[in-house]
Amino acid sequence: MRPRLVLLSARLLDPVTGAFLPDTALAASEDGRIAALGDDRAIRALAGPSTTVLDLKGAVVTPGLVDGHLHPVSGAELTQGLDLSGCADLEAVREALAREVRTLAPGAWLHGWGLDPNVFGDRPVETAALAPVLDGVPALLLLFDAHSMLASPRALEIAGVDGPRTFAQAAEVVCDAAGRPTGLLLEDAACELVERAAPRPTRAERRDRLVTALQEMAATGLTGGHAMDANGDSLALYAELDAAAELPLRLRVAPWCQPGADDDALRALIEQQGTGGRLWRTAGVKLFMDGTIDNGTAWLERPDCHGESTHAFWPDPAAYTHAIGELHRAGVATATHAIGDAAVRHVLDSVEKARTTGAGPVRHRVEHIETVPDDTVRRFAELDVIASMQPTHCCDFTRADHTDNWSRRLGEERAARAWRCRDLWDFGATVVLGSDWPIAPYPPLTVMAGARHRRPTRDLTQPAHGPGQALTALEALQAMTVNAAYAAGEEHESGRLAVGHRADLTAFADNPLTTPAADLADLPVLLTVLDGRPTHRDASL
């Protein structure tokens, strides 16, 4: 059978060694696998009339880049509206909101996203700081962590939220001393009180936004992603796009297990494993052990400077341990959001306990790992727990001088332990990189660059936060190729340029390993191939 795709005049980069293969050409079969590697003449001879033949003119080809942590469906929805991520101070936020308000029809809702709590400085994060811009306007402003939002007084009024509420999981309607909501809503359960009062996009609109977001991801070199949610109709949307040949990323989807999940809920999650289509499947379960440091809902071993971040997301952490044990015995990999030191420690303790059951090896993961002490770092390799990291969070949401909200809450000692990618790697942990989009931008070269320079993306002249924790160029590439494949249990078919492996490929104008970290984000992506089919092709090819 003739190949589906032939690539010629390529420099094929092995992400394991960092060296180029002796081959200059590659053929992908109709079943989406690498069928042959060789010289241009031999591989060209394999092509038939229906084969797509591309001369890469010396472009550098790597295995397709995979984002280790992203939220495609919710991200496509949450990033609609006013982008506030570029606002560096409160006045810039007010000006952006005022411009947006002038475009709104009477009674229309204003949606914003990417709001950085650092713009409030020493002021409380509340909507009073945005008056009178939002007076009478129903508005929801998502903070960059997507674990909290500001609701305007009119939005709270429409939703009927006029005081504190009690929730089954860690969440809060923040109120003043008189019991009046300040506008700050912490965690999903509180945010949903107001979100459900706002108009919702149609399913067709949501589908179109998802397609656009995924296509734009492919254009940045992504061929896959570990999707950390299966909420609402996410799986139905993936299935629909897959059937229509409109899914440009290979997705590994982990549905959520929330506090309160009983054994029946756990069995349902176990039975769901492996379902999917050609380019997506349900694999693993996502859990939360805490919230975020910036809004005081992380779980720390000592309180932050406001006396907050002292509790787990699961009201009974032992119930989380039970859930991990049940999933482990069933052979289900877990991915747990754990940011604070106490949260990470509890996840590792739970995995260690689960491993005593005698069940086979299961590749559990911890997501984020923002601040942990030495004894915790060592345990990742000992327990073979994947360290899933998002270095651009450190780059863009904290500062080297620790004057940012995250660092001030933690204090010098814990802020100095920010995103310990280097230490985790050196202690033998498998480090996987991702963006956590929509929390941070998804372009994988930006993520890899951030892991190397650890500087603010918008101003690389600023000092690095913890430069000793930087990864090398090769390590950053491995973290989005071979390590991502290992985390998914797919190292036998993904993450390498080898015959029989998936023909998921990314081609660059130059070598990402020799491109300086400061220039890496701008390195042109010339071609992205998924399952042997181009999903992005530069006009020069």
Coordinates of C-alpha atoms in Angstrom, one line a residue:
M1 CA 0.0 0.0 0.0
R2 CA 1.3 3.4 -1.0
P3 CA 2.0 5.9 1.9
R4 CA -0.4 8.7 2.7
L5 CA 2.4 11.3 3.2
V6 CA 6.0 11.6 2.3
L7 CA 8.4 14.2 3.7
L8 CA 11.6 14.9 1.9
S9 CA 14.8 17.0 2.7
A10 CA 14.1 17.0 6.4
R11 CA 16.4 17.1 9.4
L12 CA 14.9 14.4 11.7
L13 CA 15.6 15.3 15.3
D14 CA 15.7 12.5 17.9
P15 CA 14.3 13.9 21.2
V16 CA 16.1 11.2 23.2
T17 CA 19.6 12.0 22.1
G18 CA 19.2 15.5 20.7
A19 CA 21.0 14.4 17.6
F20 CA 19.8 14.2 14.0
L21 CA 19.0 10.8 12.5
P22 CA 21.0 9.8 9.5
D23 CA 17.8 9.7 7.5
T24 CA 16.4 12.7 5.6
A25 CA 13.0 11.5 4.6
L26 CA 9.9 9.9 6.1
A27 CA 6.8 8.1 4.9
A28 CA 3.5 7.9 6.8
S29 CA 1.1 5.0 6.0
E30 CA -2.6 5.2 5.6
D31 CA -3.1 4.0 9.1
G32 CA -1.3 7.1 10.4
R33 CA 2.0 5.4 11.4
I34 CA 5.6 6.0 10.3
A35 CA 6.1 3.4 7.6
A36 CA 9.7 4.1 6.6
L37 CA 12.7 6.3 7.2
G38 CA 15.5 6.7 4.7
D39 CA 17.1 8.9 2.2
D40 CA 15.1 11.1 -0.2
R41 CA 15.5 8.9 -3.2
A42 CA 14.4 5.7 -1.4
I43 CA 11.4 7.3 0.3
R44 CA 10.3 9.3 -2.8
A45 CA 10.1 6.0 -4.7
L46 CA 7.4 4.8 -2.3
A47 CA 5.0 7.5 -3.2
G48 CA 1.9 6.8 -5.3
P49 CA -0.5 9.1 -7.2
S50 CA -2.5 9.9 -4.1
T51 CA 0.5 10.4 -1.8
T52 CA 1.1 13.9 -0.5
V53 CA 4.8 14.7 -1.1
L54 CA 6.3 17.7 0.7
D55 CA 9.8 19.0 0.3
L56 CA 10.7 20.4 3.7
K57 CA 13.9 22.2 2.4
G58 CA 15.9 21.4 5.5
A59 CA 13.2 22.0 8.1
V60 CA 13.7 20.3 11.5
V61 CA 11.1 17.6 12.3
T62 CA 10.4 16.3 15.8
P63 CA 7.7 14.0 17.1
G64 CA 4.5 16.0 17.5
L65 CA 4.4 18.3 20.5
V66 CA 1.9 17.4 23.2
D67 CA 0.5 19.8 25.8
G68 CA 0.5 17.9 29.1
H69 CA -2.3 19.8 30.7
L70 CA -5.0 21.8 28.9
H71 CA -8.8 22.4 28.8
P72 CA -10.0 22.7 25.2
V73 CA -13.8 22.9 25.6
S74 CA -13.9 25.1 28.7
G75 CA -11.0 27.1 27.4
A76 CA -12.7 27.9 24.1
E77 CA -15.7 29.2 26.1
L78 CA -13.9 31.0 28.9
T79 CA -11.6 32.9 26.5
Q80 CA -14.6 34.6 24.7
G81 CA -15.1 38.2 25.7
L82 CA -12.7 40.8 27.0
D83 CA -9.1 39.7 27.3
L84 CA -7.7 41.4 30.5
S85 CA -4.5 39.4 30.6
G86 CA -2.5 42.3 29.2
C87 CA -3.6 44.8 31.9
A88 CA -0.7 45.5 34.2
D89 CA -2.5 47.8 36.7
L90 CA -5.9 48.7 38.0
E91 CA -6.2 51.8 35.8
A92 CA -5.6 49.7 32.6
V93 CA -8.4 47.3 33.8
R94 CA -10.8 50.2 34.3
E95 CA -10.0 51.6 30.9
A96 CA -10.5 48.3 29.2
L97 CA -13.8 47.7 30.9
A98 CA -15.0 51.2 30.1
R99 CA -14.3 50.6 26.4
E100 CA -16.1 47.3 26.5
V101 CA -19.1 48.7 28.3
R102 CA -19.6 51.3 25.6
T103 CA -20.0 48.5 23.0
L104 CA -22.7 46.7 25.0
A105 CA -26.4 46.7 24.3
P106 CA -28.6 47.7 27.3
G107 CA -28.8 44.9 29.8
A108 CA -26.1 42.8 28.0
W109 CA -23.6 40.9 30.2
L110 CA -19.9 41.8 30.1
H111 CA -17.5 38.8 30.2
G112 CA -13.8 39.2 30.9
W113 CA -11.0 36.7 31.5
G114 CA -7.3 36.6 32.4
L115 CA -7.6 39.2 35.2
D116 CA -4.4 39.3 37.2
P117 CA -4.9 39.8 41.0
N118 CA -1.6 41.6 41.1
V119 CA -3.3 44.7 39.5
F120 CA -5.1 45.3 42.8
G121 CA -1.7 45.7 44.7
D122 CA -2.4 46.0 48.4
R123 CA -6.1 46.5 47.9
P124 CA -8.6 43.7 48.4
V125 CA -9.6 41.9 45.2
E126 CA -13.2 43.1 45.0
T127 CA -15.5 44.9 42.5
A128 CA -15.6 48.1 44.6
A129 CA -12.2 48.8 43.0
L130 CA -13.9 48.8 39.6
A131 CA -16.7 51.2 40.4
P132 CA -18.2 53.2 38.8
V133 CA -17.2 51.5 35.5
L134 CA -19.4 48.5 36.2
D135 CA -22.3 50.3 37.9
G136 CA -25.5 48.7 36.6
V137 CA -23.6 46.4 34.3
P138 CA -23.9 42.6 34.9
A139 CA -20.3 41.5 34.6
L140 CA -18.3 38.4 35.3
L141 CA -14.5 38.8 35.3
L142 CA -12.6 35.5 35.4
L143 CA -9.3 35.8 37.3
F144 CA -6.3 34.2 35.5
D145 CA -6.3 31.1 37.7
A146 CA -9.9 30.2 36.6
H147 CA -10.6 29.2 40.1
S148 CA -12.1 32.6 41.0
M149 CA -14.0 35.4 39.5
L150 CA -15.4 38.9 40.2
A151 CA -19.1 39.4 39.8
S152 CA -20.4 42.9 39.6
P153 CA -23.2 44.1 42.0
R154 CA -25.8 43.8 39.2
A155 CA -24.7 40.3 38.3
L156 CA -25.0 39.3 42.0
E157 CA -28.4 40.9 42.1
I158 CA -29.7 39.0 39.0
A159 CA -28.3 35.7 40.4
G160 CA -29.9 36.3 43.8
V161 CA -26.6 36.1 45.7
D162 CA -26.9 38.5 48.6
G163 CA -24.8 36.8 51.3
P164 CA -22.6 33.9 52.3
R165 CA -23.4 30.4 51.2
T166 CA -22.4 26.9 52.4
F167 CA -20.9 24.4 49.9
A168 CA -20.1 20.7 50.0
Q169 CA -16.6 21.4 48.7
A170 CA -14.1 24.2 49.2
A171 CA -15.7 27.3 47.8
E172 CA -16.7 30.7 49.1
V173 CA -18.8 33.8 48.4
V174 CA -16.5 36.3 49.9
C175 CA -18.4 38.8 52.1
D176 CA -17.5 41.9 54.1
A177 CA -17.9 42.3 57.8
A178 CA -21.6 43.1 57.3
G179 CA -22.2 39.9 55.4
R180 CA -22.5 41.6 52.0
P181 CA -20.8 40.0 49.0
T182 CA -17.6 41.8 47.8
G183 CA -18.0 40.3 44.3
L184 CA -15.1 37.8 44.7
L185 CA -16.2 34.2 44.2
L186 CA -13.8 31.4 45.0
E187 CA -13.8 28.0 43.3
D188 CA -16.4 26.5 40.9
A189 CA -19.3 25.9 43.3
A190 CA -19.4 29.7 44.2
C191 CA -18.8 30.9 40.6
E192 CA -21.6 28.7 39.2
L193 CA -24.1 30.6 41.4
V194 CA -23.7 33.6 39.1
E195 CA -22.6 31.9 35.9
R196 CA -25.9 30.1 35.5
A197 CA -27.8 33.4 35.6
A198 CA -25.8 34.7 32.6
P199 CA -26.8 34.0 29.0
R200 CA -25.1 30.9 27.6
P201 CA -23.7 30.4 24.0
T202 CA -25.6 28.0 21.8
R203 CA -24.1 24.6 21.2
A204 CA -23.3 25.6 17.6
E205 CA -21.4 28.6 18.8
R206 CA -19.5 26.5 21.3
R207 CA -18.6 23.9 18.6
D208 CA -17.4 26.6 16.3
R209 CA -15.2 28.2 19.0
L210 CA -13.8 24.8 19.9
V211 CA -12.9 24.1 16.2
T212 CA -11.2 27.4 15.9
A213 CA -9.2 27.0 19.1
L214 CA -8.0 23.5 18.1
Q215 CA -7.0 24.6 14.7
E216 CA -5.0 27.5 16.1
M217 CA -3.3 25.1 18.5
A218 CA -2.3 22.9 15.6
A219 CA -0.8 25.9 13.8
T220 CA 1.5 26.4 16.8
G221 CA 2.9 22.8 16.5
L222 CA 0.6 20.9 18.9
T223 CA -0.4 17.5 17.8
G224 CA -1.9 16.4 21.1
G225 CA -3.0 17.3 24.5
H226 CA -3.9 15.8 27.9
A227 CA -7.3 17.3 28.4
M228 CA -8.0 17.6 32.1
D229 CA -11.8 17.6 32.1
A230 CA -14.8 15.9 30.5
N231 CA -17.4 18.3 31.8
G232 CA -20.8 18.9 30.2
D233 CA -20.9 17.8 26.6
S234 CA -17.1 17.8 26.0
L235 CA -16.9 14.2 25.0
A236 CA -19.9 14.5 22.7
L237 CA -18.1 17.5 21.0
Y238 CA -14.9 15.5 20.6
A239 CA -16.8 12.6 19.1
E240 CA -18.6 14.8 16.7
L241 CA -15.4 16.5 15.5
D242 CA -13.6 13.2 15.3
A243 CA -16.4 11.7 13.1
A244 CA -16.4 14.8 10.9
A245 CA -12.5 14.6 10.5
E246 CA -12.3 18.1 12.2
L247 CA -10.3 17.1 15.2
P248 CA -6.8 18.4 14.7
L249 CA -5.3 17.2 18.0
R250 CA -5.1 13.8 19.5
L251 CA -6.7 14.1 22.9
R252 CA -6.4 12.0 26.1
V253 CA -9.3 13.1 28.3
A254 CA -9.5 12.7 32.1
P255 CA -13.0 13.1 33.6
W256 CA -13.2 14.7 37.1
C257 CA -13.8 13.0 40.4
Q258 CA -15.2 15.5 42.8
P259 CA -15.4 15.4 46.6
G260 CA -18.4 13.4 47.6
A261 CA -17.9 10.7 44.9
D262 CA -19.1 7.4 46.3
D263 CA -18.2 3.9 45.2
D264 CA -20.9 4.0 42.5
A265 CA -19.4 7.2 41.1
L266 CA -15.9 5.6 41.2
R267 CA -17.2 2.5 39.4
A268 CA -18.7 4.7 36.7
L269 CA -15.4 6.4 36.2
I270 CA -13.6 3.1 35.9
E271 CA -16.1 1.8 33.4
Q272 CA -15.7 4.9 31.3
Q273 CA -12.0 4.3 30.7
G274 CA -10.9 3.5 27.2
T275 CA -14.0 4.9 25.5
G276 CA -13.5 7.3 22.6
G277 CA -12.8 7.5 18.9
R278 CA -9.9 7.4 16.5
L279 CA -8.2 10.6 17.8
W280 CA -9.5 10.9 21.4
R281 CA -10.1 8.6 24.3
T282 CA -11.0 8.7 27.9
A283 CA -7.9 7.8 30.0
G284 CA -7.4 8.6 33.6
V285 CA -9.3 10.6 36.2
K286 CA -8.7 14.2 37.3
L287 CA -9.0 15.1 41.0
F288 CA -8.4 18.2 43.0
M289 CA -6.5 18.3 46.3
D290 CA -6.6 22.1 46.7
G291 CA -7.3 25.4 44.9
T292 CA -4.7 28.2 44.2
I293 CA -2.3 30.2 46.2
D294 CA -3.3 33.5 44.7
N295 CA -6.9 33.2 46.0
G296 CA -6.0 31.6 49.4
T297 CA -7.5 28.2 48.6
A298 CA -4.3 26.1 48.2
W299 CA -3.5 23.6 51.0
L300 CA -0.3 24.6 52.8
E301 CA 1.5 23.1 55.7
R302 CA 1.6 26.6 57.2
P303 CA -0.9 29.3 56.5
D304 CA -0.1 32.1 54.0
C305 CA 0.5 35.7 55.2
H306 CA -3.3 36.2 55.4
G307 CA -3.9 33.1 57.5
E308 CA -5.4 31.4 54.5
S309 CA -4.7 28.2 52.4
T310 CA -5.1 25.9 55.3
H311 CA -7.6 23.4 54.1
A312 CA -7.9 20.6 51.5
F313 CA -10.4 20.8 48.6
W314 CA -11.8 17.5 49.8
P315 CA -13.3 18.2 53.2
D316 CA -12.2 14.8 54.3
P317 CA -8.8 14.1 52.8
A318 CA -9.2 10.4 53.8
A319 CA -12.0 10.1 51.3
Y320 CA -9.6 11.3 48.6
T321 CA -7.1 8.6 49.7
H322 CA -9.9 6.0 49.4
A323 CA -10.7 7.2 45.9
I324 CA -7.1 6.9 44.8
G325 CA -6.9 3.4 46.2
E326 CA -10.0 2.3 44.4
L327 CA -8.9 3.8 41.1
H328 CA -5.4 2.3 41.5
R329 CA -6.7 -1.2 42.1
A330 CA -8.7 -0.9 38.9
G331 CA -5.5 0.2 37.0
V332 CA -6.8 3.7 36.4
A333 CA -4.2 6.5 36.3
T334 CA -5.0 9.6 38.2
A335 CA -4.0 13.2 37.8
T336 CA -4.4 15.4 40.9
H337 CA -4.3 19.2 41.0
A338 CA -2.0 19.8 43.9
I339 CA -0.3 23.2 44.3
G340 CA 0.5 23.7 47.9
D341 CA 3.1 21.6 49.9
A342 CA 0.5 19.9 52.1
A343 CA -1.6 19.0 49.1
V344 CA 1.3 17.5 47.2
R345 CA 2.4 15.6 50.2
H346 CA -1.1 14.1 50.8
V347 CA -1.3 13.0 47.1
L348 CA 2.0 11.2 47.4
D349 CA 1.0 9.6 50.7
S350 CA -2.2 8.4 49.0
V351 CA -0.3 6.9 46.0
E352 CA 2.2 5.3 48.3
K353 CA -0.7 3.7 50.3
A354 CA -2.4 2.6 47.1
R355 CA 0.8 0.8 45.9
T356 CA 0.7 -1.5 49.0
T357 CA -2.4 -3.2 47.6
G358 CA -0.4 -5.3 45.2
A359 CA -2.0 -4.0 42.1
G360 CA 0.1 -3.6 39.0
P361 CA 2.0 -0.5 38.1
V362 CA -0.2 2.6 37.4
R363 CA 1.3 6.0 36.3
H364 CA -0.3 8.5 38.6
R365 CA 0.4 12.3 38.2
V366 CA 0.5 15.5 40.2
E367 CA -0.5 18.6 38.4
H368 CA 1.1 22.0 39.1
I369 CA 3.4 21.4 42.1
E370 CA 4.0 25.1 42.7
T371 CA 5.9 25.0 46.0
V372 CA 7.3 21.9 47.7
P373 CA 10.2 21.1 50.1
D374 CA 13.2 18.8 49.4
D375 CA 11.8 15.7 51.0
T376 CA 8.7 15.9 48.8
V377 CA 10.7 16.4 45.6
R378 CA 12.6 13.2 46.2
R379 CA 9.4 11.1 46.5
F380 CA 8.2 11.6 42.9
A381 CA 10.9 9.4 41.4
E382 CA 10.6 6.9 44.3
L383 CA 6.9 6.4 43.6
D384 CA 7.2 6.9 39.8
V385 CA 4.7 9.7 40.0
I386 CA 4.7 12.0 37.0
A387 CA 5.4 15.7 37.7
S388 CA 3.2 17.8 35.4
M389 CA 4.5 21.3 35.3
Q390 CA 3.4 24.7 33.8
P391 CA 6.5 26.9 33.8
T392 CA 4.8 29.9 32.1
H393 CA 2.7 30.3 35.3
C394 CA 5.9 31.0 37.1
C395 CA 7.1 33.3 34.3
D396 CA 4.0 35.4 33.9
F397 CA 2.2 35.4 37.2
T398 CA 5.2 35.7 39.7
R399 CA 8.2 38.0 39.9
A400 CA 11.9 37.4 40.6
D401 CA 11.8 39.9 43.5
H402 CA 8.8 38.2 45.1
T403 CA 6.6 41.3 45.1
D404 CA 3.8 39.5 43.3
N405 CA 0.7 38.3 45.1
W406 CA 1.7 34.6 44.9
S407 CA 5.1 35.2 46.5
R408 CA 3.9 37.6 49.1
R409 CA 1.3 35.2 50.3
L410 CA 3.9 32.4 50.7
G411 CA 6.8 34.4 52.1
E412 CA 10.4 34.2 51.1
E413 CA 11.2 30.6 52.0
R414 CA 8.3 29.0 50.1
A415 CA 8.4 31.5 47.2
A416 CA 12.1 30.4 46.7
R417 CA 10.8 26.9 46.0
A418 CA 8.8 28.0 42.9
W419 CA 8.1 25.4 40.2
R420 CA 11.1 23.2 40.9
C421 CA 11.4 21.7 37.4
R422 CA 15.2 21.3 37.6
D423 CA 15.2 19.6 41.0
L424 CA 12.4 17.2 40.1
W425 CA 14.3 16.3 36.9
D426 CA 17.6 15.8 38.7
F427 CA 16.0 13.6 41.4
G428 CA 14.7 11.3 38.6
A429 CA 11.1 12.3 38.2
T430 CA 9.4 12.3 34.8
V431 CA 8.6 15.9 34.1
V432 CA 5.9 16.7 31.6
L433 CA 5.2 20.3 30.5
G434 CA 2.0 22.0 29.6
S435 CA 0.2 25.3 29.5
D436 CA -3.0 24.7 31.5
W437 CA -4.8 26.7 28.8
P438 CA -6.8 28.9 29.2
I439 CA -4.8 29.8 32.3
A440 CA -1.8 30.5 30.2
P441 CA -1.2 30.7 26.4
Y442 CA -1.0 27.3 24.7
P443 CA 1.8 27.8 22.1
P444 CA 4.2 24.9 23.0
L445 CA 7.3 26.9 22.0
T446 CA 6.3 29.5 24.6
V447 CA 6.0 26.8 27.2
M448 CA 9.3 25.3 26.3
A449 CA 11.0 28.7 26.2
G450 CA 9.6 29.5 29.7
A451 CA 11.0 26.3 31.1
R452 CA 14.4 27.5 29.9
H453 CA 14.4 31.2 30.7
R454 CA 11.8 31.5 33.5
R455 CA 11.3 35.2 32.6
P456 CA 8.1 37.2 32.0
T457 CA 7.0 36.3 28.5
R458 CA 6.2 39.9 27.6
D459 CA 9.5 41.3 28.8
L460 CA 12.5 39.0 28.6
T461 CA 14.8 41.7 29.9
Q462 CA 13.3 41.1 33.4
P463 CA 15.2 38.8 35.8
A464 CA 14.3 35.1 36.0
H465 CA 12.4 33.7 38.9
G466 CA 14.5 30.8 40.2
P467 CA 16.9 30.5 37.2
G468 CA 18.5 27.5 38.9
Q469 CA 15.3 25.6 38.2
A470 CA 15.5 26.0 34.4
L471 CA 15.5 23.0 32.1
T472 CA 17.9 22.6 29.2
A473 CA 16.6 22.9 25.6
L474 CA 16.7 19.1 25.2
E475 CA 14.9 18.5 28.4
A476 CA 12.2 20.9 27.5
L477 CA 11.7 19.1 24.2
Q478 CA 11.6 15.8 25.9
A479 CA 9.0 17.0 28.4
M480 CA 6.6 17.6 25.5
T481 CA 7.4 14.5 23.5
V482 CA 8.9 11.4 25.0
N483 CA 7.9 12.2 28.6
A484 CA 4.3 13.1 27.5
A485 CA 4.1 9.7 25.8
Y486 CA 5.4 8.0 28.9
A487 CA 2.9 9.8 31.1
A488 CA 0.1 8.5 28.8
G489 CA 1.5 5.0 28.8
E490 CA 2.1 5.4 25.0
E491 CA 5.9 5.3 24.8
H492 CA 5.7 2.2 22.6
E493 CA 3.9 4.2 19.9
S494 CA 4.4 7.9 20.5
G495 CA 7.1 10.5 21.2
R496 CA 9.8 9.1 18.9
L497 CA 10.6 9.2 15.2
A498 CA 10.6 5.5 14.6
V499 CA 9.0 3.1 12.2
G500 CA 5.7 1.9 13.7
H501 CA 5.2 5.0 15.8
R502 CA 2.4 7.4 15.2
A503 CA 3.0 9.9 12.3
D504 CA 2.3 12.9 14.6
L505 CA 5.0 15.4 13.7
T506 CA 6.0 19.0 14.1
A507 CA 8.4 20.8 11.7
F508 CA 10.3 24.0 12.5
A509 CA 12.3 26.4 10.4
D510 CA 15.3 25.7 12.5
N511 CA 16.6 23.5 15.3
P512 CA 14.6 24.3 18.6
L513 CA 17.6 22.9 20.6
T514 CA 20.0 25.5 19.2
T515 CA 17.6 28.4 19.0
P516 CA 18.2 30.7 22.0
A517 CA 15.4 30.5 24.7
A518 CA 14.6 34.2 24.2
D519 CA 13.9 33.6 20.4
L520 CA 12.3 30.2 20.7
A521 CA 8.7 31.4 20.9
D522 CA 9.1 33.1 17.5
L523 CA 10.6 30.1 15.8
P524 CA 8.3 29.5 12.7
V525 CA 6.3 26.3 12.7
L526 CA 6.2 25.2 9.1
L527 CA 4.2 22.0 9.3
T528 CA 2.1 20.0 11.8
V529 CA 1.0 16.5 11.0
L530 CA -1.5 14.4 12.9
D531 CA -2.1 10.8 12.1
G532 CA -0.2 11.2 8.8
R533 CA -2.3 14.2 7.7
P534 CA -1.2 17.9 7.7
T535 CA -3.2 20.0 10.1
H536 CA -1.1 23.1 9.5
R537 CA 1.1 23.9 6.5
D538 CA 3.1 27.0 6.0
A539 CA 2.7 28.8 2.6
S540 CA 6.4 28.2 2.0
L541 CA 5.9 24.4 1.7

